[in-house]
mmCIF file of C-alpha atoms in Angstrom:
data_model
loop_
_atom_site.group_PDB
_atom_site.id
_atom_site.type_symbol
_atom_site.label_atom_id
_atom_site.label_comp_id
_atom_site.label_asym_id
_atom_site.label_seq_id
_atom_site.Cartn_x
_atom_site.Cartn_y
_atom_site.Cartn_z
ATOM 1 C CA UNK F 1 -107.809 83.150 144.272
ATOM 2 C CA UNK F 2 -111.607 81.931 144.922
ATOM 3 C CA UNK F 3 -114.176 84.645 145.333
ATOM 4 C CA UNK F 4 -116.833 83.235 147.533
ATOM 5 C CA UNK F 5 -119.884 84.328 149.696
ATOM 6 C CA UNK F 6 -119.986 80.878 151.051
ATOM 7 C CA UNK F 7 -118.068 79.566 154.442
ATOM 8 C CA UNK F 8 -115.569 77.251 152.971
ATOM 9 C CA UNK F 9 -114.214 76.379 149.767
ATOM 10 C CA UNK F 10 -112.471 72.856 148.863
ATOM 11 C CA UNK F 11 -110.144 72.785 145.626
ATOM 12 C CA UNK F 12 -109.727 69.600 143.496
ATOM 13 C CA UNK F 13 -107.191 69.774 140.756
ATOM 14 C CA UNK F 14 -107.484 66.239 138.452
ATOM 15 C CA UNK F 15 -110.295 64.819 141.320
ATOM 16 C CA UNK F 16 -107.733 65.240 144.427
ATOM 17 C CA UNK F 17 -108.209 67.458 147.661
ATOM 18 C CA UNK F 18 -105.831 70.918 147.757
ATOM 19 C CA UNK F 19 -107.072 71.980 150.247
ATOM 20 C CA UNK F 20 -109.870 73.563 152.516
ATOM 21 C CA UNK F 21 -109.834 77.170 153.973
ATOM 22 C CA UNK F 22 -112.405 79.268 155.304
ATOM 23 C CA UNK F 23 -113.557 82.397 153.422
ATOM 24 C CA UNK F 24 -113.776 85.592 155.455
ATOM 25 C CA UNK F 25 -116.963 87.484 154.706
ATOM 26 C CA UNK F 26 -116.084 89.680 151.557
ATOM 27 C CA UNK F 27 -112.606 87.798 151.803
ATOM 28 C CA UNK F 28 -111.339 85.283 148.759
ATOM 29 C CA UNK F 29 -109.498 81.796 149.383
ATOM 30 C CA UNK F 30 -105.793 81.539 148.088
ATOM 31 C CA UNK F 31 -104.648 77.993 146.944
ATOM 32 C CA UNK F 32 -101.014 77.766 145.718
ATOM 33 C CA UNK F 33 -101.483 75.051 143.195
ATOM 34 C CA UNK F 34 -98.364 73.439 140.729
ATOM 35 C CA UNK F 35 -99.737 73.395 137.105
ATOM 36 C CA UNK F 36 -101.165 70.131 135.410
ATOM 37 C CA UNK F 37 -103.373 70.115 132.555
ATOM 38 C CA UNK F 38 -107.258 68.733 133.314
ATOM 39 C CA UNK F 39 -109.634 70.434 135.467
ATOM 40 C CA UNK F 40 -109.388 72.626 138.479
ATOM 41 C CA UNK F 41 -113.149 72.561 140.905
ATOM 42 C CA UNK F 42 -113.530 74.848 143.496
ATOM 43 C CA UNK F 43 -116.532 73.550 145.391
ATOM 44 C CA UNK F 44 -118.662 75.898 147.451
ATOM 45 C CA UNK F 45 -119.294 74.753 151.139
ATOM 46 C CA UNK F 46 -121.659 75.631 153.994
ATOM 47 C CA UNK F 47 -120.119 75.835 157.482
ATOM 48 C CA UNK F 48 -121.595 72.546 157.884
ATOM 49 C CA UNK F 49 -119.615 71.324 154.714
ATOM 50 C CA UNK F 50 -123.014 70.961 152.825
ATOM 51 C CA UNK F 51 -122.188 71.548 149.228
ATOM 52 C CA UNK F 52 -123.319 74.627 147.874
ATOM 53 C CA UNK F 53 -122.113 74.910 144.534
ATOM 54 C CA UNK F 54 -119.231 73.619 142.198
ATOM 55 C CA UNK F 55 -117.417 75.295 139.379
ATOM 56 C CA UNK F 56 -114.844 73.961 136.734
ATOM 57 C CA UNK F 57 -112.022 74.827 134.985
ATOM 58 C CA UNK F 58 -110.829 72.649 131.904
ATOM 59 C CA UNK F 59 -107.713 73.081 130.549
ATOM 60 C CA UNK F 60 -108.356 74.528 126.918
ATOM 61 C CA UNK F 61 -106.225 72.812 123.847
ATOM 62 C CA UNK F 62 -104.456 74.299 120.904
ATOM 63 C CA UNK F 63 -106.734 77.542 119.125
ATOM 64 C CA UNK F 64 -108.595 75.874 116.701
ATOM 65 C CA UNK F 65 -111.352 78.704 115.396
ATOM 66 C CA UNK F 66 -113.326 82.184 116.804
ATOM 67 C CA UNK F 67 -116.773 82.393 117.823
ATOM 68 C CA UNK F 68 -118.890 85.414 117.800
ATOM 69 C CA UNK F 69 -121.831 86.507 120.627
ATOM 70 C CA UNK F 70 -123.713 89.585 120.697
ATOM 71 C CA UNK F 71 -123.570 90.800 123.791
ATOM 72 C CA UNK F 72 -125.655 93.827 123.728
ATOM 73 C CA UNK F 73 -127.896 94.619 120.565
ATOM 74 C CA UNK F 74 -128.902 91.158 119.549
ATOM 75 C CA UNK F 75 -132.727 91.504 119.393
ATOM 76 C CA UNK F 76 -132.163 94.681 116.912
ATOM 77 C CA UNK F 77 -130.280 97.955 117.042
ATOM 78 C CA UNK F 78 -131.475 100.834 114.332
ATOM 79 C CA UNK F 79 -130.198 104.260 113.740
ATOM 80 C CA UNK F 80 -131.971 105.703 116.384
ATOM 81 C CA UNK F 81 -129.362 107.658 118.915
ATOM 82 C CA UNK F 82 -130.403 105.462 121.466
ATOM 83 C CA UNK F 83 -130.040 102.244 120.108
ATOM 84 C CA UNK F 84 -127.786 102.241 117.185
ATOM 85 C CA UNK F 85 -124.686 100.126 118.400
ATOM 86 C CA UNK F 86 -124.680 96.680 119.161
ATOM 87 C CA UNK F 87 -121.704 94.902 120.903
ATOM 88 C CA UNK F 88 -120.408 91.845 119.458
ATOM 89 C CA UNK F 89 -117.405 89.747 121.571
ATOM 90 C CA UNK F 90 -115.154 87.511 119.981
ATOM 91 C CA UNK F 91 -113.208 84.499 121.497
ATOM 92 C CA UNK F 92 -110.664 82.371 120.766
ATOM 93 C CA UNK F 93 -111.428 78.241 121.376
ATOM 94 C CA UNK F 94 -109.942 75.125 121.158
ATOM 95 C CA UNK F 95 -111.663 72.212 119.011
ATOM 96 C CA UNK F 96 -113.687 71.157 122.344
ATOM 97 C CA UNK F 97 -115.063 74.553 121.968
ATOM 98 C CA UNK F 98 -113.383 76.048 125.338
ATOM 99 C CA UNK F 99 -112.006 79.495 125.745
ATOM 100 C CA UNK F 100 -108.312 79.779 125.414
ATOM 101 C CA UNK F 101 -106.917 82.149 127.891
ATOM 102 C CA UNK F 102 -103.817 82.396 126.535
ATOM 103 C CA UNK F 103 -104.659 83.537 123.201
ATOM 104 C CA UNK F 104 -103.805 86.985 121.809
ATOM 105 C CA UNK F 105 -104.337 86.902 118.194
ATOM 106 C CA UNK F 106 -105.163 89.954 116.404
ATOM 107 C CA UNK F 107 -108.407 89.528 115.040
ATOM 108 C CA UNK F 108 -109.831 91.678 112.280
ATOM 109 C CA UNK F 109 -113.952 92.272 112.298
ATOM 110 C CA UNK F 110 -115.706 93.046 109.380
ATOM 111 C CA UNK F 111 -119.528 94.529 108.777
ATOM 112 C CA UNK F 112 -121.904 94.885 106.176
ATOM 113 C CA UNK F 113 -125.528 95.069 105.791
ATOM 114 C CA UNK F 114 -128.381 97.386 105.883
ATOM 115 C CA UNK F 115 -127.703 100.636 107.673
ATOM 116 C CA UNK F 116 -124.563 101.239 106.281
ATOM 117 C CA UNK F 117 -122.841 99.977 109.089
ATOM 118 C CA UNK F 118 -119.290 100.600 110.185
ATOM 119 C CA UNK F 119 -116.559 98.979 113.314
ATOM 120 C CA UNK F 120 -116.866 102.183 115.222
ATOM 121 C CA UNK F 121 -114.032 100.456 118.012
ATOM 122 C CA UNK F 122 -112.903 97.723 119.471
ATOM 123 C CA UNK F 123 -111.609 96.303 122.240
ATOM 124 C CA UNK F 124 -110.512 93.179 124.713
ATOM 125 C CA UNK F 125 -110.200 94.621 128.455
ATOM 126 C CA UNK F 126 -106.739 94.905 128.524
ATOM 127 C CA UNK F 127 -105.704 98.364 130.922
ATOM 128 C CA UNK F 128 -102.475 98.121 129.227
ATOM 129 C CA UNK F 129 -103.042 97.940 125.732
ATOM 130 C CA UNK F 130 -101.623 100.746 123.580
ATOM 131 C CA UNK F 131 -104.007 99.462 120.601
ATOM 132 C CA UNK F 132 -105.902 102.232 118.763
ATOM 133 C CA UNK F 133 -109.756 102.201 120.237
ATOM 134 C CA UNK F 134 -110.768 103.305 116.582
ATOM 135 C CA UNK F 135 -109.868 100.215 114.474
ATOM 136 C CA UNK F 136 -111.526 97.336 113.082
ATOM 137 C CA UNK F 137 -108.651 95.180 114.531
ATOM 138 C CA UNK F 138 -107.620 93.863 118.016
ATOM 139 C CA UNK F 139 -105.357 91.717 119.791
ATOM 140 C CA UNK F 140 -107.047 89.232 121.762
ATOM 141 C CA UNK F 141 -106.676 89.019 125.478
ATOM 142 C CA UNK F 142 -106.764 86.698 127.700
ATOM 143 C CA UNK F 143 -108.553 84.794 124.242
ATOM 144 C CA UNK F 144 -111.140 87.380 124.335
ATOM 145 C CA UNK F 145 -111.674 90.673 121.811
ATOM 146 C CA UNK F 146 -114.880 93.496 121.177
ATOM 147 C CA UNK F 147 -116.216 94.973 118.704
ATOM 148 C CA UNK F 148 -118.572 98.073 118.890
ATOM 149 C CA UNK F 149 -121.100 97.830 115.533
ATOM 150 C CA UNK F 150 -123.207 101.154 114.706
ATOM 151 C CA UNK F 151 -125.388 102.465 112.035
ATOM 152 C CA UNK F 152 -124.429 105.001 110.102
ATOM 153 C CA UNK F 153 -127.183 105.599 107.693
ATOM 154 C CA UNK F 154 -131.161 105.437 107.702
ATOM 155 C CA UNK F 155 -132.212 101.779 109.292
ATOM 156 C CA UNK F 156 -133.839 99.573 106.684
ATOM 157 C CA UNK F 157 -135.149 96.242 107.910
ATOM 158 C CA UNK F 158 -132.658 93.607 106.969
ATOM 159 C CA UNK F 159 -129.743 92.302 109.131
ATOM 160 C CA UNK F 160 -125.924 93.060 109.766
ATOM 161 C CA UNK F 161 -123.348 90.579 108.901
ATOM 162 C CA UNK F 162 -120.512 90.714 111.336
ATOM 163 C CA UNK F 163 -117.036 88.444 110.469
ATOM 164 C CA UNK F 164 -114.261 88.190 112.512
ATOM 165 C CA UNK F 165 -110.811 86.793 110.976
ATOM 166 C CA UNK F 166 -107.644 86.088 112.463
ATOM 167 C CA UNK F 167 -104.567 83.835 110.910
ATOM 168 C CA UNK F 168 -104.270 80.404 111.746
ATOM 169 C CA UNK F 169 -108.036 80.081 113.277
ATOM 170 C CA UNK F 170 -111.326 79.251 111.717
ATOM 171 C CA UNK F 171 -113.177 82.619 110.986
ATOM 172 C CA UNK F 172 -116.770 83.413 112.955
ATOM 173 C CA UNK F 173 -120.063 85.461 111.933
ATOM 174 C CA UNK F 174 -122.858 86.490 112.997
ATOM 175 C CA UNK F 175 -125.834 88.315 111.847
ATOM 176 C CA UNK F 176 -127.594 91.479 113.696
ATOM 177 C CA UNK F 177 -130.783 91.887 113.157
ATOM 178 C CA UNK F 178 -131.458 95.795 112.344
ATOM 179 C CA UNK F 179 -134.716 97.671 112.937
ATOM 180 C CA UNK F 180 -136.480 99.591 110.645
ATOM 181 C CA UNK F 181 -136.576 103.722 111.769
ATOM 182 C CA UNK F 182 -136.188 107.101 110.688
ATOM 183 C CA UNK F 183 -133.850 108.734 113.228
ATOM 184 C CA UNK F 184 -130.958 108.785 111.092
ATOM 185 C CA UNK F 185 -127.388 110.304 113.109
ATOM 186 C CA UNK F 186 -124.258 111.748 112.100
ATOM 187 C CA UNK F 187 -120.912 111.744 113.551
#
């Protein structure tokens, strides 16, 4: 499926034409596509057929390593209630540096630092997973796992190292930069 707000959409698998269907407004286009590795473009189109856009899919390779992004937090978190966790995502890539959907390895996240900080859950957007929320552990999916960070103690200026491991790949970290304050919580 293709999620548009444009008139048409085209799909090129490899550089040749699937197909061109109209896009209802608030509707998606449906392609039924046989599987070959390379890339997948679904290009955008006016209803004069005036490009709008183009987007990409590459097929991803083997898992190679993780990377780690901070995806909420990453200009500081302290140990004040409202801004003591930060949010740091995980993903599984190939050697090219792609995401690999497929992936679900269980990857382990580690912390330490100033603030005493602690894994306080984790998790990958899967509605089915039966996975303990409170863990420093997840299975990837769809290549993709979370990891909420907190402080625990009093925030002293410094950073947060955050590692994430998983067998077979190339581990990640990143550091969190941590803010100095006085509002110290307990849970």
């Amino acid at each position: 499926w293709i999620y548009t707000n444009a008139a048409k959409v085209s799909l090129h698998l490899n550089g040749e034409l699937h197909g061109i269907e109209e896009v209802k407004k608030y509707g998606h286009a449906s392609f039924h596509v046989p599987y070959k590795p390379g890339n997948l473009t679904a290009v955008a189109l006016s209803s004069t057929n005036e490009v709008l856009q183009e987007e990409t899919l590459l097929t991803s390779g083997h898992p190679k390593s993780l990377t780690l992004q901070v995806r909420w937090g990453a200009t500081g978190i302290s140990s004040s209630v409202e801004n003591n966790v930060a949010l740091v995502g995980a993903t599984v890539v190939d050697v090219a540096g792609r995401t690999v959907p497929t992936a679900s390895h269980l990857i382990s996240f580690a912390v330490s630092g100033s603030c005493k900080p602690v894994i306080s859950g984790v998790g990958n957007g899967d509605p089915s997973s039966l996975e303990a929320d409170k863990s420093s552990q997840r299975q990837a999916f769809a290549g993709r796992a979370l990891a909420v960070v907190q402080c625990r103690g009093e925030a002293v200026a410094g950073d947060i190292l955050v590692i994430a491991r998983s067998k077979g790949l190339e581990a990640a970290s990143v550091r969190i930069p941590v803010l100095a304050g006085s509002d110290v919580i307990s849970i």
